[in-house]
């Protein structure tokens, strides 16, 4: 009997605490804006200078904003978020008194502090250890800059100081200004004192805020697999690889594996910006998927990561939905039946003309398994992969292998297109999809080559497929294909047409529509692919993580213990 997946909904206590903390933060911001009572302010000014009161009010607003920011970490059970919220609640209690003897607001912060202390056992997710040193570096850097700016402010006004204070007095003035207190220097004009206090005090507040944000950055996990896991993964692909066209991409070096308790199935994933991002369907027999999904969800919950799945198929989406994730359609994968593919007929006219035209120009295409190529041919292909790459960044995660030419990938199929002089002008790489399928990984073409290189390579692969025992070929993935397909139909509504216009504009940057059109001309069957996530409020976080994994956004620096492949490629889809 398979172990069931854990409930994905956040425990009520954590949800409640997170909301209380965020409401208290908003309350702090409001109290910092509302003017204090005049009588209390006069009484306070006998003990606290005006600059200190102003700094306390600003600090209260900053504390409130940080409490609102911390709410998401508390909801995920992050221990460090609880620690910071506890410290900020205690600090807010003092600041409410320092900014205007606001006893009512101080009581609210004190009650929040007691509540946090009483529920400490609910926040156990570990934090990123390295973030402490990064936070300390940020804090010291900004406070040091504020101290230097304070000295510069004094130096600019040295001719308008009362008396002749020495360097030691300058240092005391700038240092005390960092905590909102007046120093020993007196100015001929009040504006000078205020300028120094604002410069140094604002630097401290900025340093504290940024340091806390860095401190609360989600932890990560260095991706990697053991040699034994690689062998087990290859065995899973050999026995069950025909179930998902994206299965072979689990071999990427930046993906880790979490196994079901019986070791029969696994989930391939990578932790990106606090999101445990899985890709494709789980690996192995469907009967063992719940165990692997449950283990992956428990691991994400234990570390406070948001679980999400990018590009799973219908079967995988159903399994993840049963485990508690929400599912939305992301787009469609183009799958061509190689046994039924024909180049003749009016529907294939455009492709046929492109292939005939480039054939007359002397271009030829060879289709072969990687293991069949000589060492010289592989080196030539590897150089072409680098030379024909569009841009300096390799894109891909869910639907790219991100390597080329490794001995373990001998079953990959290559299409090599040469011009009339024998120069390599285009290259496709397909990874195995079980015993009878291919899945497009890499697409490269020389931009100076004649039009039709890609069409020639795709057609030659489809022609050669039956002789290689291949009956299905997966081509590019089309994001939100249904929007393009339905926008031209009779009766398309205003919402659909608006979405179509938005995607057409986005296509100028990401080539969304061109990929759909490039797939559609081969008249494939469209297989939907899905995005899975816990709740709607997690979608922005998941979207940023997915775009980072696919290299559309810069990835945070990290150390990696994985071995770098000899030649990198990827991003074919």
XYZ file of C-alpha atoms in Angstrom:
573
model
C 0.000 0.000 0.000
C 1.495 3.346 -1.087
C 2.174 6.029 1.449
C -0.165 8.948 0.880
C 1.087 12.400 0.106
C 1.098 14.943 2.933
C -1.546 17.603 3.114
C -0.363 20.702 1.322
C -2.441 23.234 3.166
C -0.535 25.306 5.687
C -1.462 24.442 9.308
C -4.089 26.799 10.625
C -1.831 28.041 13.423
C 0.920 29.096 10.996
C -1.555 30.753 8.647
C -3.118 32.597 11.569
C 0.230 33.704 12.988
C 1.383 34.909 9.576
C -1.773 36.988 9.150
C -1.526 38.415 12.658
C 2.088 39.422 12.049
C 1.209 41.101 8.755
C -1.755 42.931 10.309
C 0.457 44.085 13.156
C 2.964 45.309 10.606
C 0.317 47.368 8.828
C -0.795 48.701 12.211
C 2.803 49.778 12.974
C 3.019 51.635 9.661
C -0.248 53.476 10.354
C 0.819 54.491 13.877
C 4.118 55.786 12.501
C 2.251 58.091 10.114
C -0.378 59.391 12.561
C 0.947 62.403 14.543
C 1.546 61.652 18.237
C -0.473 63.264 20.987
C 0.937 66.688 21.817
C 1.045 66.209 25.586
C 2.855 62.882 25.361
C 5.293 64.273 22.815
C 6.242 67.178 25.088
C 6.798 64.793 27.983
C 8.933 62.524 25.815
C 11.107 65.351 24.500
C 12.447 65.919 28.014
C 14.273 62.581 27.701
C 14.625 61.907 23.955
C 15.946 64.455 21.415
C 13.802 65.404 18.426
C 16.141 63.528 16.060
C 15.715 60.385 18.152
C 11.921 60.662 18.057
C 11.971 61.129 14.287
C 14.279 58.132 13.904
C 11.978 56.042 16.119
C 8.960 56.922 13.983
C 10.838 56.029 10.786
C 12.123 52.816 12.338
C 8.573 51.885 13.391
C 7.380 52.199 9.806
C 10.318 50.107 8.600
C 9.621 47.437 11.226
C 5.999 47.343 10.099
C 6.960 46.842 6.463
C 9.384 44.074 7.411
C 6.684 42.305 9.425
C 4.445 42.352 6.353
C 7.320 40.948 4.292
C 8.029 38.186 6.828
C 4.485 36.834 6.653
C 5.187 34.575 3.673
C 8.152 32.979 5.461
C 6.060 32.361 8.565
C 3.380 30.751 6.445
C 5.984 28.274 5.179
C 7.210 27.539 8.715
C 10.631 29.167 8.355
C 12.469 29.198 11.681
C 14.472 32.289 10.845
C 11.335 34.199 9.859
C 9.962 33.407 13.315
C 13.196 34.582 14.946
C 13.201 37.868 13.037
C 9.476 38.436 13.677
C 10.062 37.893 17.392
C 12.927 40.400 17.498
C 10.975 42.947 15.453
C 7.931 42.610 17.712
C 10.081 43.304 20.767
C 11.723 46.216 18.965
C 8.334 47.612 17.919
C 7.215 47.581 21.555
C 10.125 49.850 22.476
C 9.813 52.034 19.373
C 6.145 52.776 20.056
C 7.184 54.242 23.389
C 10.180 56.081 21.923
C 8.208 57.722 19.122
C 5.484 59.262 21.274
C 4.655 57.199 24.374
C 2.122 55.229 22.323
C 1.102 52.772 25.049
C -1.775 51.186 23.124
C 0.390 50.299 20.142
C 3.121 49.033 22.452
C 0.633 46.652 24.079
C -0.358 45.319 20.638
C 3.278 44.598 19.773
C 3.854 43.012 23.187
C 0.850 40.703 22.722
C 2.192 39.717 19.297
C 5.544 38.941 20.896
C 3.879 36.684 23.483
C 1.904 34.911 20.745
C 5.058 34.261 18.733
C 6.875 32.882 21.753
C 3.945 30.583 22.545
C 3.887 29.098 19.012
C 7.630 28.708 18.424
C 7.366 24.941 17.929
C 5.405 25.439 14.705
C 8.352 27.003 12.865
C 11.049 24.439 12.204
C 12.101 24.844 8.558
C 15.887 25.454 8.458
C 17.429 28.566 6.960
C 20.308 29.105 4.584
C 23.405 29.240 6.804
C 25.361 31.451 4.434
C 22.712 34.172 4.580
C 23.884 35.243 8.062
C 27.275 36.309 6.770
C 25.788 37.940 3.683
C 23.360 39.869 5.892
C 26.180 40.975 8.183
C 28.201 42.127 5.162
C 25.249 44.151 3.863
C 24.620 45.729 7.265
C 28.253 46.704 7.840
C 28.590 47.977 4.286
C 25.598 50.316 4.445
C 26.285 51.523 7.985
C 29.900 52.166 7.005
C 28.711 54.145 4.008
C 26.325 56.115 6.238
C 29.137 56.861 8.692
C 31.363 58.094 5.859
C 28.543 60.250 4.473
C 28.016 61.741 7.935
C 31.687 62.724 8.133
C 31.425 64.217 4.650
C 28.357 66.232 5.704
C 30.291 67.631 8.671
C 33.312 68.422 6.510
C 31.164 70.350 4.038
C 29.825 72.484 6.910
C 33.069 72.851 8.862
C 33.032 76.629 8.330
C 29.549 76.823 9.865
C 30.237 74.888 13.060
C 30.121 76.423 16.525
C 33.657 76.492 17.866
C 36.452 74.264 16.564
C 35.536 70.624 17.253
C 38.270 68.076 16.590
C 38.255 64.888 14.539
C 37.207 62.867 17.594
C 34.083 64.996 17.899
C 33.371 64.472 14.193
C 33.565 60.724 14.691
C 31.261 60.848 17.726
C 28.746 63.009 15.835
C 28.593 60.634 12.871
C 28.511 57.501 15.054
C 25.727 58.777 17.317
C 23.797 59.917 14.246
C 23.664 56.300 13.109
C 21.402 55.522 16.081
C 19.423 58.781 15.862
C 21.151 60.677 18.705
C 22.724 64.120 18.769
C 26.516 64.372 19.069
C 28.832 66.960 20.615
C 28.993 69.210 17.530
C 26.817 72.317 17.348
C 25.867 74.025 14.089
C 25.204 77.681 13.325
C 22.062 76.663 11.451
C 19.656 73.858 12.576
C 19.502 72.558 9.014
C 23.085 71.293 9.291
C 22.326 69.102 12.305
C 19.181 67.761 10.664
C 21.037 66.933 7.449
C 23.699 64.909 9.287
C 21.082 63.114 11.409
C 18.934 62.237 8.399
C 21.897 60.996 6.348
C 23.332 58.750 9.044
C 20.006 57.610 10.491
C 18.560 56.747 7.079
C 21.686 54.737 6.283
C 21.252 52.671 9.433
C 17.593 51.996 8.727
C 18.373 51.050 5.136
C 21.186 48.791 6.286
C 18.949 47.049 8.829
C 16.113 46.569 6.347
C 18.287 45.202 3.564
C 20.218 42.970 5.961
C 16.998 41.421 7.235
C 15.776 40.838 3.691
C 19.061 39.093 2.862
C 18.851 37.123 6.106
C 15.399 35.859 5.151
C 16.381 34.761 1.660
C 15.204 31.166 1.121
C 17.767 28.427 1.372
C 18.720 26.212 -1.507
C 20.192 22.800 -2.147
C 23.243 22.041 -4.213
C 22.018 19.757 -7.017
C 23.712 16.455 -7.555
C 23.276 12.714 -7.865
C 25.421 9.794 -6.814
C 26.703 7.304 -9.422
C 24.270 4.761 -7.983
C 21.365 7.154 -8.519
C 22.459 7.692 -12.117
C 22.379 3.937 -12.713
C 18.959 3.622 -11.090
C 17.687 6.572 -13.135
C 18.869 5.028 -16.396
C 17.173 1.765 -15.438
C 13.907 3.630 -14.774
C 14.182 5.303 -18.176
C 14.923 1.974 -19.860
C 11.859 0.329 -18.335
C 9.407 3.235 -18.170
C 10.875 5.982 -20.360
C 8.188 5.657 -23.016
C 5.585 7.184 -20.657
C 6.851 10.775 -20.873
C 8.702 12.529 -23.677
C 10.496 14.672 -21.076
C 11.723 11.745 -19.005
C 15.255 11.729 -20.405
C 15.743 15.360 -19.391
C 15.860 14.166 -15.772
C 19.458 13.279 -16.663
C 20.421 16.966 -16.460
C 23.301 17.545 -14.067
C 21.418 20.284 -12.192
C 18.507 18.057 -11.173
C 18.329 16.034 -7.987
C 16.120 13.016 -7.310
C 13.771 12.139 -4.489
C 12.733 8.493 -4.421
C 9.595 6.780 -3.246
C 10.012 4.708 -0.068
C 10.192 1.497 -2.110
C 12.659 3.008 -4.597
C 10.372 2.253 -7.552
C 9.758 5.869 -8.633
C 11.423 9.254 -8.355
C 10.760 12.969 -8.802
C 13.431 15.054 -10.565
C 13.654 18.580 -9.204
C 15.857 21.567 -8.467
C 15.512 24.186 -5.725
C 15.354 27.663 -7.264
C 14.725 30.825 -5.218
C 12.928 28.937 -2.468
C 10.847 26.826 -4.875
C 11.336 23.077 -5.161
C 10.742 22.943 -8.911
C 10.044 19.504 -10.373
C 9.863 18.909 -14.115
C 7.795 16.568 -16.214
C 6.014 13.508 -14.846
C 7.467 11.422 -12.020
C 9.767 8.649 -13.222
C 8.774 5.022 -12.851
C 5.481 3.099 -12.861
C 2.387 5.166 -12.166
C 1.448 2.925 -9.254
C 4.576 4.121 -7.411
C 4.151 7.830 -8.200
C 2.209 8.747 -5.012
C 5.109 7.567 -2.839
C 7.650 9.650 -4.755
C 5.380 12.716 -4.846
C 4.722 12.378 -1.109
C 8.449 12.183 -0.330
C 9.105 15.256 -2.475
C 6.306 17.249 -0.812
C 7.510 16.305 2.663
C 11.028 17.406 1.795
C 9.715 20.755 0.512
C 7.604 21.265 3.635
C 10.512 20.388 5.945
C 12.674 23.095 4.360
C 9.958 25.696 3.851
C 10.185 25.488 0.057
C 7.217 26.036 -2.243
C 6.570 22.889 -4.318
C 5.822 23.366 -8.010
C 5.931 21.307 -11.195
C 6.854 22.643 -14.620
C 5.706 20.905 -17.783
C 4.072 17.707 -16.529
C 1.730 15.762 -18.791
C -1.870 14.758 -18.281
C -1.051 11.682 -16.178
C 1.449 13.581 -14.052
C -0.926 16.504 -13.589
C -3.620 14.134 -12.378
C -1.222 12.566 -9.857
C -0.024 15.921 -8.556
C -3.586 17.190 -8.252
C -4.493 14.149 -6.165
C -1.556 15.047 -3.920
C -3.073 18.495 -3.308
C -1.496 20.762 -5.920
C -3.503 23.027 -8.185
C -3.029 22.528 -11.934
C -3.294 24.921 -14.877
C -2.541 24.356 -18.540
C 0.786 25.850 -19.608
C 0.769 25.045 -23.316
C 1.021 22.155 -25.750
C 3.723 19.850 -26.987
C 3.818 19.049 -30.703
C 4.046 15.291 -31.338
C 4.302 14.008 -34.910
C 3.327 10.455 -35.882
C 6.406 9.486 -37.903
C 4.717 6.394 -39.363
C 2.014 8.531 -40.984
C 4.131 11.532 -41.974
C 3.988 12.478 -45.682
C 5.498 15.472 -47.404
C 3.052 15.483 -50.315
C -0.374 17.115 -50.305
C -1.516 20.720 -50.084
C -1.268 21.022 -46.242
C 2.480 20.347 -46.453
C 3.069 22.664 -49.379
C 5.052 25.279 -47.435
C 7.373 22.715 -45.847
C 7.800 20.865 -49.140
C 8.764 24.051 -50.980
C 11.324 24.967 -48.315
C 12.896 21.500 -48.429
C 13.003 21.410 -52.227
C 14.452 24.922 -52.410
C 17.300 24.230 -50.013
C 17.919 20.879 -51.651
C 18.428 22.589 -54.992
C 20.944 24.877 -53.276
C 23.082 21.823 -52.566
C 22.265 21.297 -48.882
C 22.197 17.729 -47.543
C 21.307 16.220 -44.186
C 22.650 13.152 -42.402
C 20.705 11.463 -39.586
C 22.673 9.243 -37.190
C 22.916 8.166 -33.572
C 25.607 9.902 -31.570
C 27.524 6.664 -31.071
C 27.807 6.252 -34.859
C 29.755 9.494 -35.340
C 33.532 9.623 -35.352
C 35.480 11.675 -32.842
C 36.256 14.277 -35.514
C 32.565 14.556 -36.449
C 31.591 15.020 -32.796
C 34.205 17.740 -32.309
C 32.955 19.516 -35.428
C 29.362 19.262 -34.188
C 30.355 20.533 -30.736
C 32.027 23.583 -32.279
C 28.914 24.236 -34.360
C 26.727 24.017 -31.252
C 28.713 26.829 -29.668
C 29.086 28.890 -32.832
C 25.391 28.792 -33.804
C 24.047 29.545 -30.328
C 21.738 32.565 -30.194
C 23.100 34.665 -27.345
C 25.495 33.859 -24.543
C 23.018 32.190 -22.162
C 21.959 28.550 -22.403
C 18.216 28.291 -21.861
C 16.224 25.305 -20.764
C 15.331 23.218 -17.738
C 12.215 21.122 -18.154
C 12.705 20.363 -21.855
C 16.447 20.535 -22.476
C 19.382 18.249 -21.643
C 21.906 21.112 -21.475
C 24.860 19.041 -22.623
C 26.237 17.640 -25.836
C 28.563 14.809 -26.723
C 28.791 12.868 -23.467
C 29.479 9.130 -23.919
C 26.416 8.163 -21.875
C 24.146 9.847 -24.432
C 25.049 7.542 -27.319
C 21.378 6.863 -28.111
C 20.731 10.539 -28.876
C 19.887 11.143 -32.535
C 21.612 13.902 -34.496
C 20.609 15.586 -37.728
C 23.610 17.277 -39.383
C 22.932 19.656 -42.260
C 25.779 20.631 -44.643
C 25.932 23.072 -47.518
C 27.237 22.345 -51.016
C 30.827 22.880 -49.792
C 30.441 20.357 -46.978
C 30.369 22.950 -44.173
C 28.100 22.180 -41.217
C 25.268 24.754 -41.246
C 22.676 23.247 -38.905
C 22.208 20.648 -36.182
C 19.357 18.995 -34.293
C 19.675 16.698 -31.302
C 16.886 14.397 -30.150
C 16.962 12.435 -26.899
C 15.385 8.972 -26.581
C 11.723 8.753 -25.666
C 11.487 5.141 -24.646
C 12.220 2.535 -27.342
C 10.104 4.033 -30.103
C 10.214 7.810 -29.678
C 12.412 10.878 -29.962
C 12.156 14.190 -28.144
C 13.730 17.359 -29.531
C 16.434 18.760 -27.292
C 18.704 21.013 -29.294
C 18.098 23.124 -32.402
C 20.961 25.094 -33.936
C 21.319 26.733 -37.348
C 23.795 29.126 -38.920
C 22.035 32.456 -39.406
C 23.907 32.999 -42.659
C 22.622 29.728 -44.144
C 19.844 29.592 -46.726
C 16.239 29.507 -45.480
C 14.912 26.020 -44.929
C 17.748 24.417 -42.962
C 15.505 23.582 -39.999
C 12.698 22.232 -42.218
C 15.167 19.986 -44.060
C 16.541 18.538 -40.816
C 13.103 17.920 -39.287
C 11.785 16.278 -42.465
C 14.858 14.040 -42.795
C 14.464 12.903 -39.192
C 10.786 12.088 -39.761
C 11.654 10.226 -42.967
C 14.376 8.213 -41.256
C 12.330 7.502 -38.120
C 10.470 4.333 -39.283
C 13.752 2.692 -40.301
C 15.144 3.446 -36.816
C 12.142 1.901 -35.068
C 10.787 5.338 -34.144
C 7.075 5.985 -34.516
C 6.625 9.313 -32.670
C 8.702 12.473 -32.549
C 8.176 15.298 -30.051
C 9.038 18.737 -31.437
C 8.935 22.156 -29.800
C 6.689 23.175 -26.913
C 4.185 25.957 -27.677
C 3.293 28.143 -24.692
C -0.450 28.932 -24.508
C -0.971 27.453 -27.972
C -4.741 27.395 -27.576
C -4.838 31.211 -27.476
C -3.231 31.454 -30.926
C -5.244 28.560 -32.316
C -8.622 29.881 -31.141
C -8.031 33.581 -31.753
C -8.517 33.131 -35.510
C -11.676 31.071 -35.135
C -15.131 32.494 -35.769
C -16.716 33.823 -32.609
C -13.515 34.456 -30.625
C -14.516 36.629 -27.669
C -12.969 39.919 -26.535
C -11.038 38.313 -23.661
C -9.467 35.789 -26.013
C -8.600 38.477 -28.556
C -7.055 40.620 -25.820
C -4.948 37.675 -24.660
C -3.904 37.079 -28.248
C -2.740 40.680 -28.631
C -0.759 40.481 -25.389
C 0.955 37.277 -26.490
C 1.771 38.726 -29.894
C 3.543 41.617 -28.199
C 5.374 39.211 -25.876
C 6.380 37.178 -28.932
C 8.622 40.024 -30.041
C 10.854 39.153 -27.090
C 10.305 35.435 -26.484
C 9.220 34.130 -29.920
C 6.064 32.550 -28.512
C 3.996 32.785 -31.677
C 6.847 31.855 -34.026
C 7.431 28.600 -32.119
C 3.758 27.740 -32.401
C 3.711 28.459 -36.150
C 6.935 26.490 -36.646
C 5.340 23.458 -34.989
C 1.921 23.776 -36.576
C 3.174 23.405 -40.163
C 4.042 19.742 -39.498
C 0.398 19.108 -38.447
C 1.245 17.414 -35.151
C -0.981 16.100 -32.426
C -1.019 18.573 -29.555
C -0.375 17.145 -26.086
C -1.107 19.536 -23.195
C 1.516 20.325 -20.583
C 0.699 21.719 -17.152
C 2.012 23.880 -14.325
C 1.319 22.677 -10.767
C 1.489 24.816 -7.620
C -0.014 24.895 -4.089
C -2.258 28.007 -4.142
C -2.767 31.036 -6.380
C -0.771 33.395 -4.148
C 2.325 31.256 -4.848
C 2.099 31.811 -8.607
C 4.380 34.907 -8.710
C 7.059 33.077 -6.724
C 6.721 29.979 -8.906
C 6.827 32.051 -12.100
C 10.065 33.760 -11.030
C 11.602 30.387 -10.130
C 10.552 28.840 -13.449
C 11.905 31.771 -15.469
C 15.144 31.572 -13.481
C 15.484 27.831 -14.061
C 14.859 28.322 -17.776
C 17.564 31.079 -17.752
C 15.207 33.910 -18.704
C 16.137 35.554 -15.387
C 19.606 35.577 -13.801
C 20.153 32.831 -11.269
C 21.540 33.600 -7.792
C 25.158 32.588 -7.384
C 25.625 29.149 -5.878
C 28.303 26.562 -5.422
C 27.852 23.309 -7.285
C 29.318 19.896 -6.603
C 28.076 18.487 -9.866
C 30.597 17.645 -12.532
C 30.489 19.975 -15.504
C 29.879 18.293 -18.862
C 32.543 18.427 -21.529
C 30.410 20.497 -23.898
C 27.328 22.468 -22.899
C 24.366 23.064 -25.113
C 20.643 22.876 -24.472
C 17.806 25.270 -24.846
C 16.572 23.600 -28.012
C 12.943 24.020 -27.128
